[in-house]
PDB file of C-alpha atoms in Angstrom:
ATOM      1  CA  MET A   1      88.212 110.194  53.789  1.00  0.00           C
ATOM      2  CA  LYS A   2      90.132 109.566  56.983  1.00  0.00           C
ATOM      3  CA  VAL A   3      88.931 110.165  60.545  1.00  0.00           C
ATOM      4  CA  GLU A   4      91.169 110.625  63.594  1.00  0.00           C
ATOM      5  CA  THR A   5      89.668 110.753  67.093  1.00  0.00           C
ATOM      6  CA  PHE A   6      91.041 112.863  69.950  1.00  0.00           C
ATOM      7  CA  VAL A   7      89.536 112.319  73.406  1.00  0.00           C
ATOM      8  CA  CYS A   8      89.647 115.653  75.205  1.00  0.00           C
ATOM      9  CA  ASN A   9      89.228 117.288  78.612  1.00  0.00           C
ATOM     10  CA  MET A  10      87.774 116.101  81.897  1.00  0.00           C
ATOM     11  CA  LEU A  11      84.486 115.067  80.259  1.00  0.00           C
ATOM     12  CA  HIS A  12      86.161 112.759  77.713  1.00  0.00           C
ATOM     13  CA  GLU A  13      84.732 114.599  74.738  1.00  0.00           C
ATOM     14  CA  ASN A  14      85.455 113.289  71.247  1.00  0.00           C
ATOM     15  CA  CYS A  15      87.051 115.691  68.790  1.00  0.00           C
ATOM     16  CA  PHE A  16      87.415 114.445  65.222  1.00  0.00           C
ATOM     17  CA  VAL A  17      89.849 115.487  62.520  1.00  0.00           C
ATOM     18  CA  VAL A  18      88.398 114.542  59.147  1.00  0.00           C
ATOM     19  CA  TYR A  19      90.543 114.854  56.028  1.00  0.00           C
ATOM     20  CA  ASP A  20      90.602 114.035  52.331  1.00  0.00           C
ATOM     21  CA  GLU A  21      93.662 111.960  51.461  1.00  0.00           C
ATOM     22  CA  ASP A  22      94.155 113.485  48.012  1.00  0.00           C
ATOM     23  CA  SER A  23      93.677 117.215  48.636  1.00  0.00           C
ATOM     24  CA  ARG A  24      94.877 117.012  52.285  1.00  0.00           C
ATOM     25  CA  GLU A  25      92.053 119.409  53.222  1.00  0.00           C
ATOM     26  CA  ALA A  26      90.714 118.827  56.725  1.00  0.00           C
ATOM     27  CA  ALA A  27      88.021 119.807  59.204  1.00  0.00           C
ATOM     28  CA  ILE A  28      88.273 119.804  62.976  1.00  0.00           C
ATOM     29  CA  ILE A  29      84.935 118.867  64.550  1.00  0.00           C
ATOM     30  CA  ASP A  30      84.199 119.841  68.181  1.00  0.00           C
ATOM     31  CA  PRO A  31      87.648 120.873  69.481  1.00  0.00           C
ATOM     32  CA  GLY A  32      87.366 120.196  73.195  1.00  0.00           C
ATOM     33  CA  PHE A  33      91.128 120.596  73.721  1.00  0.00           C
ATOM     34  CA  TYR A  34      91.713 121.761  77.290  1.00  0.00           C
ATOM     35  CA  ALA A  35      95.159 120.654  78.465  1.00  0.00           C
ATOM     36  CA  ASP A  36      98.373 121.734  76.751  1.00  0.00           C
ATOM     37  CA  ASP A  37      99.331 118.151  75.913  1.00  0.00           C
ATOM     38  CA  GLU A  38      96.007 117.700  74.098  1.00  0.00           C
ATOM     39  CA  LYS A  39      96.726 120.771  71.996  1.00  0.00           C
ATOM     40  CA  ARG A  40     100.288 119.643  71.247  1.00  0.00           C
ATOM     41  CA  ARG A  41      99.015 116.262  70.062  1.00  0.00           C
ATOM     42  CA  LEU A  42      96.714 117.971  67.560  1.00  0.00           C
ATOM     43  CA  VAL A  43      99.495 120.176  66.204  1.00  0.00           C
ATOM     44  CA  ARG A  44     101.813 117.183  65.803  1.00  0.00           C
ATOM     45  CA  PHE A  45      99.115 115.229  64.001  1.00  0.00           C
ATOM     46  CA  VAL A  46      98.369 118.037  61.539  1.00  0.00           C
ATOM     47  CA  LYS A  47     102.065 118.514  60.825  1.00  0.00           C
ATOM     48  CA  ASP A  48     102.828 114.794  60.485  1.00  0.00           C
ATOM     49  CA  LYS A  49      99.921 114.222  58.081  1.00  0.00           C
ATOM     50  CA  GLY A  50     100.660 117.342  56.047  1.00  0.00           C
ATOM     51  CA  ILE A  51      97.016 118.428  56.127  1.00  0.00           C
ATOM     52  CA  THR A  52      95.500 121.903  55.898  1.00  0.00           C
ATOM     53  CA  ILE A  53      92.695 122.838  58.271  1.00  0.00           C
ATOM     54  CA  LYS A  54      89.873 124.300  56.185  1.00  0.00           C
ATOM     55  CA  TYR A  55      86.995 124.235  58.680  1.00  0.00           C
ATOM     56  CA  LEU A  56      86.413 124.424  62.426  1.00  0.00           C
ATOM     57  CA  LEU A  57      83.004 122.762  62.827  1.00  0.00           C
ATOM     58  CA  CYS A  58      80.905 122.552  65.973  1.00  0.00           C
ATOM     59  CA  THR A  59      77.951 120.218  66.330  1.00  0.00           C
ATOM     60  CA  HIS A  60      76.855 122.427  69.242  1.00  0.00           C
ATOM     61  CA  LEU A  61      78.436 124.923  71.594  1.00  0.00           C
ATOM     62  CA  HIS A  62      78.380 123.288  75.030  1.00  0.00           C
ATOM     63  CA  PHE A  63      81.594 124.182  76.808  1.00  0.00           C
ATOM     64  CA  ASP A  64      83.195 120.725  76.703  1.00  0.00           C
ATOM     65  CA  HIS A  65      83.018 120.830  72.900  1.00  0.00           C
ATOM     66  CA  ILE A  66      84.495 124.333  72.484  1.00  0.00           C
ATOM     67  CA  PHE A  67      87.311 124.624  75.041  1.00  0.00           C
ATOM     68  CA  GLY A  68      89.839 124.607  72.183  1.00  0.00           C
ATOM     69  CA  THR A  69      88.140 126.832  69.626  1.00  0.00           C
ATOM     70  CA  THR A  70      90.308 129.906  70.279  1.00  0.00           C
ATOM     71  CA  PHE A  71      93.436 127.760  70.153  1.00  0.00           C
ATOM     72  CA  VAL A  72      92.372 126.232  66.826  1.00  0.00           C
ATOM     73  CA  GLU A  73      91.445 129.624  65.385  1.00  0.00           C
ATOM     74  CA  ASP A  74      94.782 131.172  66.351  1.00  0.00           C
ATOM     75  CA  THR A  75      96.852 128.162  65.284  1.00  0.00           C
ATOM     76  CA  PHE A  76      95.218 127.343  61.954  1.00  0.00           C
ATOM     77  CA  GLY A  77      93.534 130.598  60.877  1.00  0.00           C
ATOM     78  CA  VAL A  78      89.943 129.344  60.764  1.00  0.00           C
ATOM     79  CA  CYS A  79      86.753 130.543  62.460  1.00  0.00           C
ATOM     80  CA  ILE A  80      83.925 128.723  64.216  1.00  0.00           C
ATOM     81  CA  SER A  81      81.283 127.267  61.912  1.00  0.00           C
ATOM     82  CA  ALA A  82      78.097 126.473  63.831  1.00  0.00           C
ATOM     83  CA  ASN A  83      74.377 127.120  64.122  1.00  0.00           C
ATOM     84  CA  MET A  84      73.628 130.635  65.377  1.00  0.00           C
ATOM     85  CA  ALA A  85      70.890 129.303  67.665  1.00  0.00           C
ATOM     86  CA  ASP A  86      73.640 128.096  70.020  1.00  0.00           C
ATOM     87  CA  MET A  87      75.279 131.526  70.468  1.00  0.00           C
ATOM     88  CA  PRO A  88      74.018 131.900  74.081  1.00  0.00           C
ATOM     89  CA  TRP A  89      76.420 129.132  75.057  1.00  0.00           C
ATOM     90  CA  ILE A  90      79.315 131.336  73.962  1.00  0.00           C
ATOM     91  CA  GLU A  91      77.834 134.567  75.316  1.00  0.00           C
ATOM     92  CA  HIS A  92      77.537 133.025  78.797  1.00  0.00           C
ATOM     93  CA  PHE A  93      80.483 130.639  78.544  1.00  0.00           C
ATOM     94  CA  GLU A  94      82.296 131.893  81.650  1.00  0.00           C
ATOM     95  CA  GLN A  95      79.215 131.558  83.853  1.00  0.00           C
ATOM     96  CA  TYR A  96      78.539 128.012  82.665  1.00  0.00           C
ATOM     97  CA  VAL A  97      82.062 126.723  83.265  1.00  0.00           C
ATOM     98  CA  ALA A  98      82.192 128.468  86.659  1.00  0.00           C
ATOM     99  CA  ARG A  99      79.184 126.426  87.789  1.00  0.00           C
ATOM    100  CA  PHE A 100      81.291 123.312  87.265  1.00  0.00           C
ATOM    101  CA  GLY A 101      84.328 124.786  89.007  1.00  0.00           C
ATOM    102  CA  ILE A 102      86.342 124.796  85.777  1.00  0.00           C
ATOM    103  CA  ARG A 103      88.998 127.405  85.088  1.00  0.00           C
ATOM    104  CA  VAL A 104      89.650 128.471  81.504  1.00  0.00           C
ATOM    105  CA  ALA A 105      92.137 130.903  80.001  1.00  0.00           C
ATOM    106  CA  ASP A 106      90.472 131.380  76.621  1.00  0.00           C
ATOM    107  CA  VAL A 107      86.896 132.516  76.118  1.00  0.00           C
ATOM    108  CA  PRO A 108      85.532 131.301  72.756  1.00  0.00           C
ATOM    109  CA  ARG A 109      84.944 133.899  70.074  1.00  0.00           C
ATOM    110  CA  PRO A 110      81.563 134.315  68.348  1.00  0.00           C
ATOM    111  CA  ILE A 111      80.533 132.166  65.413  1.00  0.00           C
ATOM    112  CA  GLY A 112      82.314 133.364  62.287  1.00  0.00           C
ATOM    113  CA  HIS A 113      80.529 131.183  59.744  1.00  0.00           C
ATOM    114  CA  PRO A 114      76.853 130.405  60.447  1.00  0.00           C
ATOM    115  CA  LEU A 115      75.656 126.972  59.347  1.00  0.00           C
ATOM    116  CA  HIS A 116      72.169 126.029  58.189  1.00  0.00           C
ATOM    117  CA  GLU A 117      70.228 122.897  57.306  1.00  0.00           C
ATOM    118  CA  GLY A 118      71.284 121.699  53.871  1.00  0.00           C
ATOM    119  CA  ASP A 119      74.650 123.477  53.746  1.00  0.00           C
ATOM    120  CA  GLU A 120      77.444 121.436  52.171  1.00  0.00           C
ATOM    121  CA  LEU A 121      81.090 121.649  53.183  1.00  0.00           C
ATOM    122  CA  ARG A 122      83.776 120.295  50.856  1.00  0.00           C
ATOM    123  CA  LEU A 123      87.123 118.760  51.696  1.00  0.00           C
ATOM    124  CA  GLY A 124      88.555 117.997  48.302  1.00  0.00           C
ATOM    125  CA  THR A 125      86.099 115.507  46.828  1.00  0.00           C
ATOM    126  CA  CYS A 126      84.566 114.738  50.238  1.00  0.00           C
ATOM    127  CA  VAL A 127      81.265 116.413  51.080  1.00  0.00           C
ATOM    128  CA  LEU A 128      79.839 116.966  54.568  1.00  0.00           C
ATOM    129  CA  GLN A 129      76.129 117.755  54.660  1.00  0.00           C
ATOM    130  CA  CYS A 130      74.739 119.827  57.541  1.00  0.00           C
ATOM    131  CA  LEU A 131      71.712 118.359  59.292  1.00  0.00           C
ATOM    132  CA  ALA A 132      69.917 120.507  61.865  1.00  0.00           C
ATOM    133  CA  THR A 133      69.128 118.269  64.867  1.00  0.00           C
ATOM    134  CA  PRO A 134      67.920 120.449  67.758  1.00  0.00           C
ATOM    135  CA  GLY A 135      66.943 118.948  71.081  1.00  0.00           C
ATOM    136  CA  HIS A 136      70.182 118.506  73.019  1.00  0.00           C
ATOM    137  CA  SER A 137      70.682 122.196  72.320  1.00  0.00           C
ATOM    138  CA  ALA A 138      68.706 124.666  70.228  1.00  0.00           C
ATOM    139  CA  GLY A 139      71.388 124.788  67.552  1.00  0.00           C
ATOM    140  CA  GLY A 140      72.427 121.161  67.447  1.00  0.00           C
ATOM    141  CA  MET A 141      73.778 119.956  64.098  1.00  0.00           C
ATOM    142  CA  CYS A 142      75.154 116.724  62.672  1.00  0.00           C
ATOM    143  CA  PHE A 143      77.588 116.402  59.776  1.00  0.00           C
ATOM    144  CA  TYR A 144      76.902 113.589  57.313  1.00  0.00           C
ATOM    145  CA  ALA A 145      79.304 112.281  54.674  1.00  0.00           C
ATOM    146  CA  PRO A 146      77.036 110.204  52.392  1.00  0.00           C
ATOM    147  CA  ALA A 147      79.778 108.956  50.092  1.00  0.00           C
ATOM    148  CA  HIS A 148      81.725 107.628  53.068  1.00  0.00           C
ATOM    149  CA  HIS A 149      78.771 106.344  55.104  1.00  0.00           C
ATOM    150  CA  CYS A 150      79.570 108.236  58.271  1.00  0.00           C
ATOM    151  CA  LEU A 151      77.868 110.751  60.561  1.00  0.00           C
ATOM    152  CA  PHE A 152      79.344 113.082  63.158  1.00  0.00           C
ATOM    153  CA  ALA A 153      76.496 113.272  65.641  1.00  0.00           C
ATOM    154  CA  GLY A 154      77.794 115.407  68.494  1.00  0.00           C
ATOM    155  CA  ASP A 155      75.637 114.745  71.561  1.00  0.00           C
ATOM    156  CA  THR A 156      72.480 113.994  69.594  1.00  0.00           C
ATOM    157  CA  LEU A 157      72.926 110.212  69.363  1.00  0.00           C
ATOM    158  CA  PHE A 158      75.199 107.856  71.274  1.00  0.00           C
ATOM    159  CA  LEU A 159      75.832 104.126  71.457  1.00  0.00           C
ATOM    160  CA  GLN A 160      72.471 102.906  72.836  1.00  0.00           C
ATOM    161  CA  SER A 161      71.723 106.334  74.270  1.00  0.00           C
ATOM    162  CA  ILE A 162      70.758 109.892  73.336  1.00  0.00           C
ATOM    163  CA  GLY A 163      71.784 113.380  74.404  1.00  0.00           C
ATOM    164  CA  ARG A 164      70.573 114.909  77.645  1.00  0.00           C
ATOM    165  CA  THR A 165      67.839 117.538  77.417  1.00  0.00           C
ATOM    166  CA  ASP A 166      67.845 119.129  80.868  1.00  0.00           C
ATOM    167  CA  PHE A 167      69.670 122.320  79.866  1.00  0.00           C
ATOM    168  CA  PHE A 168      67.774 125.581  79.398  1.00  0.00           C
ATOM    169  CA  ASP A 169      67.384 125.056  75.632  1.00  0.00           C
ATOM    170  CA  GLY A 170      67.002 121.284  75.655  1.00  0.00           C
ATOM    171  CA  ASP A 171      63.807 119.604  74.473  1.00  0.00           C
ATOM    172  CA  TYR A 172      63.292 115.838  74.720  1.00  0.00           C
ATOM    173  CA  ALA A 173      60.459 115.617  72.193  1.00  0.00           C
ATOM    174  CA  GLN A 174      62.418 117.748  69.755  1.00  0.00           C
ATOM    175  CA  LEU A 175      65.522 115.575  70.164  1.00  0.00           C
ATOM    176  CA  ILE A 176      63.584 112.365  69.488  1.00  0.00           C
ATOM    177  CA  ALA A 177      62.004 113.962  66.420  1.00  0.00           C
ATOM    178  CA  SER A 178      65.416 115.089  65.170  1.00  0.00           C
ATOM    179  CA  ILE A 179      66.832 111.589  65.514  1.00  0.00           C
ATOM    180  CA  GLN A 180      63.849 109.866  63.929  1.00  0.00           C
ATOM    181  CA  LYS A 181      63.381 112.289  61.022  1.00  0.00           C
ATOM    182  CA  LYS A 182      67.009 113.142  60.229  1.00  0.00           C
ATOM    183  CA  LEU A 183      69.212 110.271  61.420  1.00  0.00           C
ATOM    184  CA  LEU A 184      67.274 107.015  61.412  1.00  0.00           C
ATOM    185  CA  VAL A 185      66.403 107.586  57.752  1.00  0.00           C
ATOM    186  CA  LEU A 186      70.099 107.290  56.831  1.00  0.00           C
ATOM    187  CA  PRO A 187      71.449 103.979  55.516  1.00  0.00           C
ATOM    188  CA  PRO A 188      71.770 101.422  58.341  1.00  0.00           C
ATOM    189  CA  GLU A 189      75.476 100.896  57.629  1.00  0.00           C
ATOM    190  CA  THR A 190      76.205 104.567  58.415  1.00  0.00           C
ATOM    191  CA  VAL A 191      78.889 104.783  61.112  1.00  0.00           C
ATOM    192  CA  VAL A 192      77.937 107.222  63.872  1.00  0.00           C
ATOM    193  CA  TYR A 193      80.787 109.108  65.553  1.00  0.00           C
ATOM    194  CA  PRO A 194      79.307 110.542  68.782  1.00  0.00           C
ATOM    195  CA  GLY A 195      80.503 113.385  70.976  1.00  0.00           C
ATOM    196  CA  HIS A 196      81.374 110.960  73.791  1.00  0.00           C
ATOM    197  CA  GLY A 197      82.050 107.252  73.868  1.00  0.00           C
ATOM    198  CA  GLU A 198      82.453 104.652  71.149  1.00  0.00           C
ATOM    199  CA  PRO A 199      81.149 104.719  67.558  1.00  0.00           C
ATOM    200  CA  THR A 200      78.008 102.869  66.571  1.00  0.00           C
ATOM    201  CA  THR A 201      75.884 102.502  63.431  1.00  0.00           C
ATOM    202  CA  ILE A 202      72.437 103.717  62.467  1.00  0.00           C
ATOM    203  CA  GLY A 203      71.309 100.120  62.017  1.00  0.00           C
ATOM    204  CA  ASP A 204      72.424  99.098  65.498  1.00  0.00           C
ATOM    205  CA  GLU A 205      70.711 102.088  67.091  1.00  0.00           C
ATOM    206  CA  MET A 206      67.467 101.308  65.264  1.00  0.00           C
ATOM    207  CA  MET A 207      67.582  97.795  66.730  1.00  0.00           C
ATOM    208  CA  TYR A 208      69.076  98.235  70.201  1.00  0.00           C
ATOM    209  CA  ASN A 209      68.702 101.835  71.395  1.00  0.00           C
ATOM    210  CA  PRO A 210      66.151 101.725  74.264  1.00  0.00           C
ATOM    211  CA  PHE A 211      65.203 105.384  73.746  1.00  0.00           C
ATOM    212  CA  LEU A 212      64.168 104.905  70.115  1.00  0.00           C
TER     213      LEU A 212
END
């Protein structure tokens, strides 16, 4: 399994393209593409690698992670796969971005494929397991590839930090419980790809994260 990182928009959000080298099946995780040059880079990458986008996955639906969902849907013919508990972030998308003075042309469409704890998504022989990790948002999810020792954590867990919980559906105690019960039980060598910033590992976060 290969992972390509795209740093997107004014909040430097990490979008990941994950693909199986044999089948060339791919998933786009958290498409925060805002500017036209960001979108063009994605299209060039998909074309150059000869991959087929099978899934559009969202760890959560905060606006900086979904700016590019409509673009991805229209370009690659896929729908949003996410936890339905985060739908309010799409329903009130325009109000939320307006509070930050951000202008957007495309309003994200509703979730087309609801995800649940324990769901498995296949890219050729690669399997992504869905882990429900509420706390940063009500519908927060992580995607874990056990055979490849990697986790796509969204804004649940960062390098020596954790996601903020001061939004209307955030819950600090719930976030800590999600991390401790769902993430810290993974093998310590698991590489964590967060929604912002640099990768880390489960082992390093167990040792050095001041919040845990």
